[in-house]
Coordinates of C-alpha atoms in Angstrom, one line a residue:
Chain A
X1120 CA 121.6 92.3 88.4
X1121 CA 120.7 89.3 85.9
X1122 CA 117.8 88.3 88.5
X1123 CA 114.5 86.9 86.6
X1124 CA 111.2 87.9 88.2
X1125 CA 108.7 85.4 88.1
X1126 CA 105.7 86.6 89.6
X1127 CA 103.3 83.8 88.1
X1128 CA 103.1 81.7 91.0
X1129 CA 102.3 84.8 93.3
X1130 CA 99.4 86.7 91.6
X1131 CA 96.8 83.8 92.4
X1132 CA 98.4 84.0 96.1
X1133 CA 97.4 88.0 96.3
X1134 CA 93.7 87.7 98.1
X1135 CA 95.7 85.5 100.5
X1136 CA 98.3 88.0 101.0
X1137 CA 95.8 91.2 101.0
X1138 CA 93.4 88.8 103.3
X1139 CA 96.7 89.0 105.7
X1140 CA 96.9 92.6 105.1
X1141 CA 93.3 93.2 106.7
X1142 CA 94.2 91.3 109.5
X1143 CA 97.1 93.4 110.6
X1144 CA 95.0 96.5 110.2
X1145 CA 92.3 94.8 112.3
X1146 CA 95.2 94.2 115.1
X1147 CA 97.2 97.3 114.9
X1148 CA 93.4 99.3 115.3
X1149 CA 92.1 97.3 118.2
X1150 CA 95.6 97.4 120.1
X1151 CA 95.5 101.5 118.9
X1152 CA 92.4 102.0 120.7
X1153 CA 93.0 99.5 123.5
X1154 CA 96.3 101.5 124.3
X1155 CA 94.8 105.0 123.9
X1156 CA 92.2 103.8 126.6
X1157 CA 95.2 102.5 128.9
X1158 CA 97.3 105.6 127.8
X1159 CA 94.4 108.3 128.8
X1160 CA 93.9 106.8 132.3
X1161 CA 97.2 106.7 133.2
X1162 CA 98.3 109.9 131.6
X1163 CA 95.6 111.4 133.9
X1164 CA 97.0 109.5 136.6
X1165 CA 100.2 110.6 136.1
X1166 CA 99.1 114.4 135.8
X1167 CA 96.2 114.5 138.6
X1168 CA 96.8 111.5 140.5
X1169 CA 98.4 110.6 143.9
X1170 CA 101.4 109.2 145.0
X1171 CA 101.3 105.4 145.0
X1172 CA 99.0 105.3 142.0
X1173 CA 101.6 107.2 139.9
X1174 CA 104.1 105.1 141.5
X1175 CA 102.4 102.1 139.5
X1176 CA 101.7 103.5 136.7
X1177 CA 105.5 104.7 136.6
X1178 CA 106.7 101.2 136.9
X1179 CA 104.4 99.9 133.9
X1180 CA 105.6 102.8 131.7
X1181 CA 109.3 102.3 132.5
X1182 CA 108.8 98.3 132.3
X1183 CA 107.1 98.5 128.9
X1184 CA 109.5 101.4 127.2
X1185 CA 112.5 99.7 128.3
X1186 CA 112.0 96.3 127.1
X1187 CA 111.2 95.2 123.2
X1188 CA 107.6 94.5 122.2
X1189 CA 109.2 91.1 120.8
X1190 CA 110.1 89.8 124.4
X1191 CA 106.9 91.2 125.9
X1192 CA 104.9 89.2 123.5
X1193 CA 107.2 86.3 123.6
X1194 CA 106.4 86.2 127.5
X1195 CA 102.7 86.7 126.9
X1196 CA 102.3 83.7 124.8
X1197 CA 105.2 81.1 126.0
X1198 CA 105.8 82.2 129.7
X1199 CA 102.5 82.7 131.2
X1200 CA 101.1 79.3 130.5
X1201 CA 103.7 78.0 132.8
X1202 CA 101.8 79.9 135.3
X1203 CA 98.6 78.7 134.1
X1204 CA 97.5 81.7 132.0
X1205 CA 97.1 80.4 128.4
X1206 CA 96.6 83.0 125.9
X1207 CA 96.0 82.4 122.1
X1208 CA 98.0 83.6 119.1
X1209 CA 96.1 86.5 118.7
X1210 CA 95.3 87.1 122.0
X1211 CA 98.8 87.2 123.2
X1212 CA 99.8 89.5 120.5
X1213 CA 96.8 91.4 120.7
X1214 CA 97.5 92.0 124.3
X1215 CA 101.2 92.7 124.0
X1216 CA 100.7 95.2 121.4
X1217 CA 98.0 96.9 123.4
X1218 CA 100.0 96.9 126.8
X1219 CA 103.1 98.1 125.2
X1220 CA 101.1 101.1 123.3
X1221 CA 99.7 102.1 126.4
X1222 CA 102.9 102.7 127.9
X1223 CA 103.9 105.0 125.0
X1224 CA 100.7 107.1 124.9
X1225 CA 100.6 107.2 128.3
X1226 CA 103.7 109.5 128.0
X1227 CA 102.5 111.2 124.5
X1228 CA 99.3 111.7 126.7
X1229 CA 100.7 113.3 129.4
X1230 CA 102.9 115.7 127.3
X1231 CA 100.0 116.8 125.7
X1232 CA 98.0 117.6 129.1
X1233 CA 100.9 119.1 130.5
X1234 CA 101.2 121.5 127.9
X1235 CA 97.9 123.3 128.4
X1236 CA 98.5 126.7 129.4
X1237 CA 97.8 127.9 133.2
X1238 CA 96.6 131.3 131.8
X1239 CA 93.6 129.8 129.8
X1240 CA 92.8 127.8 132.5
X1241 CA 93.0 130.8 134.7
X1242 CA 90.6 133.0 132.5
X1243 CA 88.0 130.1 132.1
X1244 CA 87.9 130.0 135.6
X1245 CA 87.5 133.7 135.7
X1246 CA 84.6 133.5 133.2
X1247 CA 82.7 131.5 135.4
X1248 CA 83.6 128.1 133.3
X1249 CA 82.6 124.5 135.4
X1250 CA 85.1 122.1 135.7
X1251 CA 83.2 120.0 132.9
X1252 CA 83.2 123.2 131.0
X1253 CA 86.8 123.7 131.3
X1254 CA 87.8 120.5 130.2
X1255 CA 85.2 120.4 127.3
X1256 CA 86.1 123.7 126.2
X1257 CA 89.6 124.5 126.8
X1258 CA 91.5 121.6 127.5
X1259 CA 90.4 119.1 125.1
X1260 CA 90.5 121.5 121.9
X1261 CA 94.1 122.1 123.0
X1262 CA 95.3 119.1 123.6
X1263 CA 93.6 117.0 121.3
X1264 CA 95.4 120.0 118.6
X1265 CA 98.7 118.7 120.3
X1266 CA 98.2 115.1 120.4
X1267 CA 97.1 114.2 117.2
X1268 CA 100.1 114.4 115.0
X1269 CA 102.4 112.3 117.5
X1270 CA 99.2 109.5 117.9
X1271 CA 99.2 109.5 114.4
X1272 CA 102.5 108.8 114.4
X1273 CA 102.2 106.0 116.5
X1274 CA 99.3 104.2 114.8
X1275 CA 101.5 104.0 112.0
X1276 CA 104.1 102.2 113.6
X1277 CA 101.7 99.9 115.4
X1278 CA 100.5 98.9 111.8
X1279 CA 103.9 98.1 110.6
X1280 CA 105.1 96.3 113.9
X1281 CA 102.1 94.1 113.5
X1282 CA 104.6 92.3 111.4
X1283 CA 105.6 90.7 114.5
X1284 CA 102.6 88.5 115.1
X1285 CA 103.9 86.7 112.5
X1286 CA 106.4 84.9 115.0
X1287 CA 103.6 83.6 117.3
X1288 CA 101.7 82.0 114.1
X1289 CA 99.4 84.6 113.4
X1290 CA 98.9 85.0 109.7
X1291 CA 98.7 88.2 108.7
X1292 CA 100.5 89.7 106.1
X1293 CA 103.7 89.2 107.0
X1294 CA 103.0 85.5 108.2
X1295 CA 101.2 85.1 105.0
X1296 CA 104.4 86.0 102.9
X1297 CA 106.2 83.8 105.1
X1298 CA 104.0 81.1 103.9
X1299 CA 103.7 82.1 100.6
X1300 CA 107.8 82.2 100.4
X1301 CA 108.4 78.9 102.0
X1302 CA 105.6 77.1 99.1
X1303 CA 106.9 78.9 96.5
X1304 CA 110.6 80.1 97.3
X1305 CA 110.0 83.4 95.4
X1306 CA 111.3 85.4 98.1
X1307 CA 112.3 88.6 96.1
X1308 CA 108.9 88.7 94.3
X1309 CA 106.6 88.0 98.1
X1310 CA 108.4 90.5 100.0
X1311 CA 108.3 93.0 97.0
X1312 CA 104.8 92.5 96.8
X1313 CA 103.9 92.9 100.3
X1314 CA 106.7 95.6 100.8
X1315 CA 104.3 97.5 98.6
X1316 CA 100.9 96.4 100.0
X1317 CA 102.5 98.0 103.5
X1318 CA 103.4 101.4 101.7
X1319 CA 100.1 101.5 100.4
X1320 CA 98.4 100.9 103.5
X1321 CA 100.6 103.0 106.0
X1322 CA 100.7 106.0 103.3
X1323 CA 96.3 105.5 103.1
X1324 CA 96.4 105.5 106.8
X1325 CA 98.4 108.7 106.6
X1326 CA 96.2 110.4 104.4
X1327 CA 93.3 109.7 106.5
X1328 CA 94.6 110.7 109.8
X1329 CA 96.0 113.8 108.2
X1330 CA 92.7 114.4 107.0
X1331 CA 90.9 114.2 110.2
X1332 CA 93.5 116.0 112.1
X1333 CA 93.4 119.4 109.6
X1334 CA 89.5 119.4 109.8
X1335 CA 88.8 117.8 113.2
X1336 CA 91.3 119.4 115.3
X1337 CA 93.1 122.0 113.4
X1338 CA 96.2 120.1 113.7
X1339 CA 99.0 121.3 111.5
X1340 CA 99.3 118.0 109.4
X1341 CA 100.9 117.6 105.7
X1342 CA 98.3 115.5 103.3
X1343 CA 101.5 113.4 102.1
Chain B
X1472 CA 95.2 113.5 93.9
X1473 CA 97.5 112.9 91.3
X1474 CA 100.4 114.5 93.0
X1475 CA 99.7 111.9 95.5
X1476 CA 99.2 108.8 92.9
X1477 CA 102.5 109.8 91.7
X1478 CA 104.4 109.4 94.9
X1479 CA 102.5 106.4 96.0
X1480 CA 103.7 104.9 92.7
X1481 CA 107.7 106.1 93.4
X1482 CA 106.9 104.6 96.7
X1483 CA 106.5 101.4 95.8
X1484 CA 108.7 101.4 93.2
X1485 CA 111.4 102.3 95.7
X1486 CA 110.3 99.4 97.8
X1487 CA 110.4 97.0 95.1
X1488 CA 114.1 97.9 94.2
X1489 CA 115.0 98.3 98.0
X1490 CA 113.9 94.8 99.0
X1491 CA 115.5 93.4 95.5
X1492 CA 119.2 95.2 96.4
X1493 CA 119.0 93.2 99.5
X1494 CA 119.5 90.0 98.2
X1495 CA 122.1 89.2 95.2
X1496 CA 120.6 87.5 92.1
X1497 CA 120.9 83.7 91.2
X1498 CA 124.0 84.5 89.0
X1499 CA 125.9 85.1 92.0
X1500 CA 126.0 81.7 92.8
X1501 CA 129.6 80.3 92.9
X1502 CA 131.1 77.6 90.3
X1503 CA 133.4 74.8 91.5
X1504 CA 136.2 76.7 90.3
X1505 CA 135.6 79.8 92.1
X1506 CA 135.3 78.0 95.2
X1507 CA 138.7 76.3 94.8
X1508 CA 140.4 79.4 93.7
X1509 CA 138.7 81.1 96.9
X1510 CA 139.8 78.4 99.5
X1511 CA 136.4 78.1 101.2
X1512 CA 133.4 76.4 101.1
X1513 CA 130.5 78.1 102.7
X1514 CA 127.8 75.4 103.8
X1515 CA 124.7 76.2 105.1
X1516 CA 123.7 74.6 108.5
X1517 CA 120.6 74.7 110.8
X1518 CA 121.4 74.6 114.3
X1519 CA 118.4 73.8 115.7
X1520 CA 118.0 70.4 114.2
X1521 CA 120.3 68.8 116.7
X1522 CA 121.9 66.2 116.0
X1523 CA 122.4 67.3 112.1
X1524 CA 123.4 70.8 113.3
X1525 CA 123.1 72.0 116.9
X1526 CA 125.5 74.4 119.1
X1527 CA 128.5 73.2 121.1
X1528 CA 130.4 74.0 124.2
X1529 CA 131.9 76.5 122.8
X1530 CA 128.9 77.9 121.4
X1531 CA 130.2 76.9 117.6
X1532 CA 127.9 74.5 115.2
X1533 CA 128.5 71.5 115.3
X1534 CA 127.0 67.9 114.3
X1535 CA 126.5 65.2 111.6
X1536 CA 125.9 68.2 108.7
X1537 CA 129.2 70.2 109.7
X1538 CA 131.4 66.8 109.7
X1539 CA 129.9 65.8 106.9
X1540 CA 130.7 69.1 105.0
X1541 CA 134.3 69.2 106.5
X1542 CA 134.7 65.7 104.7
X1543 CA 133.6 67.6 101.5
X1544 CA 136.2 70.6 102.1
X1545 CA 138.7 68.2 102.8
X1546 CA 138.3 66.2 99.6
X1547 CA 137.8 69.5 97.8
X1548 CA 141.3 70.8 99.7
X1549 CA 139.5 74.1 101.1
X1550 CA 138.6 75.4 104.6
X1551 CA 134.8 74.9 105.7
X1552 CA 133.0 78.4 106.4
X1553 CA 129.9 77.4 108.3
X1554 CA 126.9 79.6 107.9
X1555 CA 123.5 79.5 110.3
X1556 CA 120.5 78.7 108.4
X1557 CA 116.7 78.6 109.6
X1558 CA 114.1 76.3 107.6
X1559 CA 112.5 79.3 105.7
X1560 CA 115.7 80.9 104.4
X1561 CA 117.6 77.9 103.7
X1562 CA 116.7 77.8 100.1
X1563 CA 116.6 81.5 99.2
X1564 CA 120.2 81.7 100.7
X1565 CA 121.7 78.7 98.3
X1566 CA 119.4 80.2 95.4
X1567 CA 121.2 83.6 95.4
X1568 CA 124.8 82.4 96.0
X1569 CA 125.1 83.7 99.8
X1570 CA 126.4 80.3 100.5
X1571 CA 127.7 77.2 98.0
X1572 CA 125.6 74.4 99.4
X1573 CA 123.2 73.7 101.9
X1574 CA 122.5 70.6 104.5
X1575 CA 120.0 70.9 107.3
X1576 CA 117.5 67.6 106.6
X1577 CA 117.2 68.8 102.8
X1578 CA 114.3 66.6 101.6
X1579 CA 114.7 66.6 98.1
X1580 CA 111.0 67.3 96.4
X1581 CA 109.8 68.3 93.0
X1582 CA 109.5 72.1 94.4
X1583 CA 112.3 72.8 95.8
X1584 CA 113.8 71.3 92.6
X1585 CA 112.2 74.3 90.6
X1586 CA 114.5 76.6 93.0
X1587 CA 117.6 74.7 93.4
X1588 CA 119.3 71.6 92.2
X1589 CA 119.7 68.4 94.7
X1590 CA 122.9 65.9 94.8
X1591 CA 122.2 62.0 95.8
X1592 CA 120.6 61.1 99.1
X1593 CA 123.1 61.6 101.8
X1594 CA 120.4 60.5 104.3
X1595 CA 116.9 59.7 105.0
X1596 CA 114.4 61.2 107.2
X1597 CA 111.2 58.8 109.0
X1598 CA 108.9 60.8 109.7
X1599 CA 106.8 60.1 113.1
X1600 CA 104.1 61.8 115.3
X1601 CA 104.8 63.5 118.3
X1602 CA 102.2 63.9 121.1
X1603 CA 101.4 64.1 124.6
X1604 CA 100.5 60.8 126.4
X1605 CA 97.0 62.0 126.9
X1606 CA 96.5 62.5 123.7
X1607 CA 97.9 59.3 122.0
X1608 CA 96.7 57.6 118.9
X1609 CA 97.6 54.2 118.0
X1610 CA 97.3 55.5 114.0
X1611 CA 98.6 59.1 112.7
X1612 CA 95.4 59.0 110.5
X1613 CA 93.5 59.2 113.2
X1614 CA 94.1 62.7 113.7
X1615 CA 92.6 63.8 110.6
X1616 CA 89.9 65.8 112.8
X1617 CA 89.0 69.5 113.0
X1618 CA 89.5 69.5 116.8
X1619 CA 93.5 68.5 116.1
X1620 CA 95.9 71.2 115.8
X1621 CA 99.4 70.5 114.5
X1622 CA 102.3 72.6 115.4
X1623 CA 104.8 72.4 112.6
X1624 CA 108.4 74.8 111.5
X1625 CA 107.2 77.2 109.1
X1626 CA 108.6 75.9 105.7
X1627 CA 109.4 72.6 106.5
X1628 CA 108.3 69.6 104.6
X1629 CA 105.5 68.2 106.8
X1630 CA 103.6 71.1 106.5
X1631 CA 102.7 70.1 103.1
X1632 CA 102.5 66.3 104.0
X1633 CA 99.5 67.2 106.6
X1634 CA 97.7 69.6 104.1
X1635 CA 97.8 66.0 101.7
X1636 CA 97.2 63.8 103.9
X1637 CA 95.5 65.5 107.0
X1638 CA 93.2 67.9 105.4
X1639 CA 91.1 67.9 108.4
X1640 CA 93.5 69.3 110.9
X1641 CA 94.1 72.6 112.1
X1642 CA 97.9 73.7 111.7
X1643 CA 99.7 76.2 113.5
X1644 CA 103.1 77.5 112.6
X1645 CA 106.1 78.9 114.4
X1646 CA 109.4 79.8 113.4
X1647 CA 112.0 76.9 115.0
X1648 CA 111.9 73.5 116.6
X1649 CA 112.6 75.0 119.9
X1650 CA 109.1 76.9 120.1
X1651 CA 107.1 74.2 118.4
X1652 CA 107.9 71.5 121.1
X1653 CA 107.3 73.9 123.3
X1654 CA 103.8 75.2 122.1
X1655 CA 103.2 70.9 122.2
X1656 CA 104.2 70.5 125.7
X1657 CA 102.3 73.7 126.9
X1658 CA 99.3 72.1 125.1
X1659 CA 98.6 74.7 122.2
X1660 CA 98.4 71.9 120.0
X1661 CA 98.0 68.3 119.9
X1662 CA 100.3 66.6 118.3
X1663 CA 103.5 67.7 115.6
X1664 CA 104.4 65.5 112.6
X1665 CA 108.0 65.2 111.7
X1666 CA 111.6 63.8 111.9
X1667 CA 111.7 62.8 115.8
X1668 CA 115.4 62.6 115.7
X1669 CA 115.7 66.3 115.5
X1670 CA 113.6 67.1 119.0
X1671 CA 114.7 64.9 121.4
X1672 CA 116.5 67.6 122.5
X1673 CA 114.1 69.7 123.4
X1674 CA 111.7 67.4 124.3
X1675 CA 114.1 66.4 127.4
X1676 CA 113.7 70.1 128.7
X1677 CA 109.7 69.9 129.6
X1678 CA 108.2 68.0 132.1
X1679 CA 105.5 66.4 130.3
X1680 CA 104.7 63.0 129.1
X1681 CA 105.5 62.4 125.7
X1682 CA 104.4 59.5 123.5
X1683 CA 105.5 58.5 120.0
X1684 CA 103.0 57.2 117.3
X1685 CA 104.6 54.2 116.7
X1686 CA 103.7 53.7 112.7
X1687 CA 106.7 55.1 110.6
X1688 CA 104.7 57.9 108.8
X1689 CA 106.6 58.2 105.7
X1690 CA 110.1 58.2 104.1
X1691 CA 112.4 61.2 102.5
X1692 CA 115.7 61.5 101.4
X1693 CA 118.0 64.2 102.2
X1694 CA 120.4 65.5 99.9
X1695 CA 123.0 68.3 99.3
X1696 CA 121.2 71.5 97.4
X1697 CA 123.1 73.6 95.3
X1698 CA 122.1 76.5 93.3
X1699 CA 120.1 75.9 89.9
X1700 CA 122.7 75.8 87.0
X1701 CA 125.7 74.9 88.9
X1702 CA 126.0 71.8 87.3
X1703 CA 130.1 71.3 87.9
X1704 CA 129.7 71.6 91.4
X1705 CA 126.6 69.3 91.5
X1706 CA 128.7 66.6 89.4
X1707 CA 131.6 67.0 91.9
X1708 CA 129.4 66.8 94.8
X1709 CA 127.7 63.6 93.8
X1710 CA 131.2 61.8 93.2
X1711 CA 131.9 62.8 96.7
X1712 CA 128.6 61.4 98.0
X1713 CA 128.7 58.6 96.4
X1714 CA 132.4 58.1 97.7
X1715 CA 131.4 58.9 101.2
X1716 CA 128.7 56.4 101.2
X1717 CA 130.7 54.0 99.8
X1718 CA 133.4 54.2 102.1
X1719 CA 131.1 53.9 105.0
X1720 CA 131.8 57.2 106.2
X1721 CA 128.4 58.7 106.1
X1722 CA 127.0 55.2 108.7
X1723 CA 130.4 56.2 110.8
X1724 CA 129.4 59.7 111.2
X1725 CA 125.4 59.2 112.1
X1726 CA 126.3 56.6 114.6
X1727 CA 128.7 59.1 116.1
X1728 CA 126.1 62.0 116.1
X1729 CA 122.5 60.3 116.5
X1730 CA 123.8 56.8 118.6
X1731 CA 122.0 54.5 116.1
X1732 CA 122.4 53.5 112.8
X1733 CA 120.3 55.2 109.8
X1734 CA 116.5 53.6 110.4
X1735 CA 116.0 53.6 106.9
X1736 CA 119.4 53.0 104.8
X1737 CA 120.0 54.5 101.7
X1738 CA 121.0 52.0 98.9
X1739 CA 124.5 52.4 97.7
X1740 CA 124.1 52.4 93.5
X1741 CA 126.8 53.4 91.4
X1742 CA 124.4 54.5 88.7
X1743 CA 124.1 58.0 88.4

């Protein structure tokens, strides 16, 4: 292959691309936090809740897990205005990713809740722990340790998933790369650079998460 | 930590290589001889630019660009292969040799000419401003305000035009014409600036009152794009484009697909 790489037009645009990476991280972080809140609530409903509430949560989870995220955001962005609900590009992407994450995190957390051992709960009861103490000292440490690795994985997936935002006019890393590509037509150079940026960003997040997992929750996680 | 940095470097290099392997280099663009020997001409057409390119009843790509490239294929004595392209990827496609030539409103401009070569102009594009009736203005220059948002197709010519001539306006970039027109109809933006012949089909799909700002904003010349250094192919195409123009075939096809004559005709000139 005798393709000549020409990065001359790309380097001056690197700060612009990195600004996009920052926006990608921001979207992933906010959507993940929102997703955790929804997921914790829905997982609690599925584990401890009543029949009707559980059914409503089931419909939500089944719907969002079995349709592509792209379709969900497309619906929020282009279909809702026909019903008078108007979301900006950023809001539609953020809400779409949050709802999608909420559904997946519900399932992940439900599995975590169910992994608590009945014998440990009984032992806690015998020792005279209150309900709150049971949650604080028995359920949480156990569940957190089990849940942390899959939650971290999902967070990494979400960081990469932010590239979808470009389709809806959000100028994150991929969107900005497409713009630079449209101006310079140096596709290989632009996409090579953002591939490296994505790798660096996700590896960095993996290391941080693995460190938190090891020291805060004693989860068995490899640090790269 | 050293181990981590080493892994990081390896991962980065792998990512770069993987990207590079997906798209072949410019060296893969075919010469005229290779096209003749293979018996097919691969033409990139954008099916979202009706009537230049559109999907017909059989869900196949048809339109002015397809008919025009069929004429070229007939003159070469080869079979036509139509390849779907979009506004952002059409230039990388032809530069990397995935297609032999690209049509689809290829405006000739110096930026693009750094990457690909152009033939003589095939047709013109007359730019206008599309907006909703409630936002109508009498002159496009009135739209140079910070509270005006244009919605445009990423990678299309008007994006640069707006940057240079309406620097105060905001721009929302989407990836195709149907989404751009829908966004405008839903009120996500105030106006779009483009070749309005191409969006008629999408405008009809929305129950809103459109308004076209009458002033012709600009005129561009569109040609056929070929890979850099494929001079023998480009030379042949120039002769063919001239012949199709001289014999009135271009105008005939334009009338067939657009229903009107080209607003700004390409002057025929035997000098090139």
